């Protein structure tokens, strides 16, 4: 394909869109030709600066809700050493034809790339990064995560070895440079000690700097390599030609110890940083560790131990007490208590029996059970959670985008400041102006640290996301985590959010209990949504009878048994059928109504035989959660499609004073829009599917989920287990995470704002203080470690 031409496929292109898109393209700069093909749903584009033009087209299409036929994948990006590397690799990816968007996160080394498969491929993107000194892990087989972990471990071990060996040479270098400078051949000994530190144990900085130079860019490697090589070369010159400076009346002081120890301190800093960064992904490692490697499959009455990767849907699996549930399934034999705390954060085990769901990563506690596999591999709830957390940890908060821009220009600005520092010292300096100018320039290069800036946001986000996952709170992206703390209005759906979403028979009062078996079999043979709750309430009946059930629209069920008609339905149907309804029946109906039950009667052609009270019980956590919302000053609405009487009864029970009943999906959407126009930050809490329009409109969308019904892909935040109090925890987590980000950014900016001027020598005219380059190297290492350590402290804060 010509690199000046681009074909962009649009999934939802309609006839009315052609003129709109063409009008936009007509006003776009540098466009040579364009056309919109409605039949093939493709935009054809030709431009000299195609990457720049295409990025504007992608932005326009997304803003106008056109769906580009693209895929989004996450790949580990290798060989990054600082935030500038993330910025550089991200910019490189965005320049590739067919890349709609790219985000590279230095904190976890992951690149999230959206690309058009017909225009580019992971292989091409990998090649483009290799050209500029980075790499992309594009293997998608099951061993990818293991390979990456092995790569990271090997890299960490190499770094650890470099630190240890550099210290072996660095300690005597420091001792000679500080205390024995006048000993015989001191300069040559220091030269010999510093050389392997720079060019063997610290070669990564020089290799990285050369790659950056080749591609006309700069990063932290550039600063370290430039500062140490200048100090090293200056020291070599002074050692080999000491008379040059003596003839000018100056002392030829070597700085081998500064050059070597800068590398030592930076390596130590990188080691501590990598170790701390590894701790930020502990939550992911714990989740991955929940899935067993092997499982027992029952085939032909034989127990066969097999690899988890070989389990197929509908396989029958065995779980002994203490075993982890391997895949999502349904119990077909046995009863047991299941510890689901790994998924829901709830410590109390759940009792489960036949026909109840179990989920991968949970633990069978006290009895042997057999379960049929329903979801395996990437489809299990645990796998979805792991992927969700990975994606979330790789996403960028809005504040990070500003930081990325600063990191992208940080190194060039530091280089300019270093040169200006040198020039200023040469103009205003003393008789040792050149030496002091050189040392100050080196110190500026060393002390400047883009790493602290680059790590400030992603490390806090990663720890926050991981902590949320451990507590049963799945946060889809960094933006929603940052936004949650601003919530001042919450809209709650009723069914499945405030209530359990599972109607149950609360009371069944018999006028004549001898007909119980008939009621049971009518409901068992019915498809009515409430029938199962009646069947479950009555329990299995021994006398099996055959009968047909007829659904009478708007009224209920009708059946015939032994030439007699039986009816189950709304109480209003009683009068239509002219059934006997005495005072006792009226009293029961009044009692049930007061309790907000949905009331059904059971009768025959002559009389009412029994009354059934069904309700969707309020969750135990709902009242406490709403109380906590009010304490935080959050306005709470209950918006439901249910009738006003039922809505008022639930609202009264949980103490919500703002209710909208009989609400259609569009009504919920409009309510959110109206609140947003008043400046409210609105969170919508629903099931993630039926309330999709309202969820999409809300500033923060929250899905309440139980088990595999969880709507992970619908909402920004998903609460596993459906406990409303976890929304309070999510808000608290958001506040803590954002506070940590602000602390990190403050430290990173203040460090550089104070450190760089001091390194340049601003204090020298005042008190004669000039920062030693070695101390600058130690300070640079400390800045990154302190930021990551502060992020890790999030793990120990109560939410």
mmCIF file with all atom_site columns, C-alpha atoms in Angstrom, residues 103 160 172 190 213 242 266 374 427 530 565 579 585 593 603 640 673 716 741 766:
data_model
loop_
_atom_site.group_PDB
_atom_site.id
_atom_site.type_symbol
_atom_site.label_atom_id
_atom_site.label_alt_id
_atom_site.label_comp_id
_atom_site.label_asym_id
_atom_site.label_entity_id
_atom_site.label_seq_id
_atom_site.pdbx_PDB_ins_code
_atom_site.Cartn_x
_atom_site.Cartn_y
_atom_site.Cartn_z
_atom_site.occupancy
_atom_site.B_iso_or_equiv
_atom_site.pdbx_formal_charge
_atom_site.auth_seq_id
_atom_site.auth_comp_id
_atom_site.auth_asym_id
_atom_site.auth_atom_id
_atom_site.pdbx_PDB_model_num
ATOM 1  C CA . UNK A 1 103 ? -1.158  4.274   25.198 1.00 0.00 ? 103 UNK A CA 1
ATOM 2  C CA . UNK A 1 160 ? 20.928  -7.076  40.510 1.00 0.00 ? 160 UNK A CA 1
ATOM 3  C CA . UNK A 1 172 ? 37.145  1.371   46.685 1.00 0.00 ? 172 UNK A CA 1
ATOM 4  C CA . UNK A 1 190 ? 40.335  5.300   39.887 1.00 0.00 ? 190 UNK A CA 1
ATOM 5  C CA . UNK A 1 213 ? 20.499  9.646   19.354 1.00 0.00 ? 213 UNK A CA 1
ATOM 6  C CA . UNK A 1 242 ? 47.871  17.399  33.953 1.00 0.00 ? 242 UNK A CA 1
ATOM 7  C CA . UNK A 1 266 ? 21.406  5.113   39.415 1.00 0.00 ? 266 UNK A CA 1
ATOM 8  C CA . UNK A 1 374 ? -19.878 -24.322 31.664 1.00 0.00 ? 374 UNK A CA 1
ATOM 9  C CA . UNK A 1 427 ? 30.649  33.984  32.032 1.00 0.00 ? 427 UNK A CA 1
ATOM 10 C CA . UNK A 1 530 ? -42.592 -16.381 39.612 1.00 0.00 ? 530 UNK A CA 1
ATOM 11 C CA . UNK A 1 565 ? -60.261 -26.285 36.835 1.00 0.00 ? 565 UNK A CA 1
ATOM 12 C CA . UNK A 1 579 ? -65.046 -17.432 43.650 1.00 0.00 ? 579 UNK A CA 1
ATOM 13 C CA . UNK A 1 585 ? -59.219 -13.992 52.731 1.00 0.00 ? 585 UNK A CA 1
ATOM 14 C CA . UNK A 1 593 ? -50.413 -5.633  50.762 1.00 0.00 ? 593 UNK A CA 1
ATOM 15 C CA . UNK A 1 603 ? -58.261 -21.630 43.734 1.00 0.00 ? 603 UNK A CA 1
ATOM 16 C CA . UNK A 1 640 ? -37.502 2.153   39.040 1.00 0.00 ? 640 UNK A CA 1
ATOM 17 C CA . UNK A 1 673 ? -29.186 14.540  31.802 1.00 0.00 ? 673 UNK A CA 1
ATOM 18 C CA . UNK A 1 716 ? -16.989 1.394   34.327 1.00 0.00 ? 716 UNK A CA 1
ATOM 19 C CA . UNK A 1 741 ? -1.263  10.595  42.800 1.00 0.00 ? 741 UNK A CA 1
ATOM 20 C CA . UNK A 1 766 ? 24.818  32.820  48.794 1.00 0.00 ? 766 UNK A CA 1
#
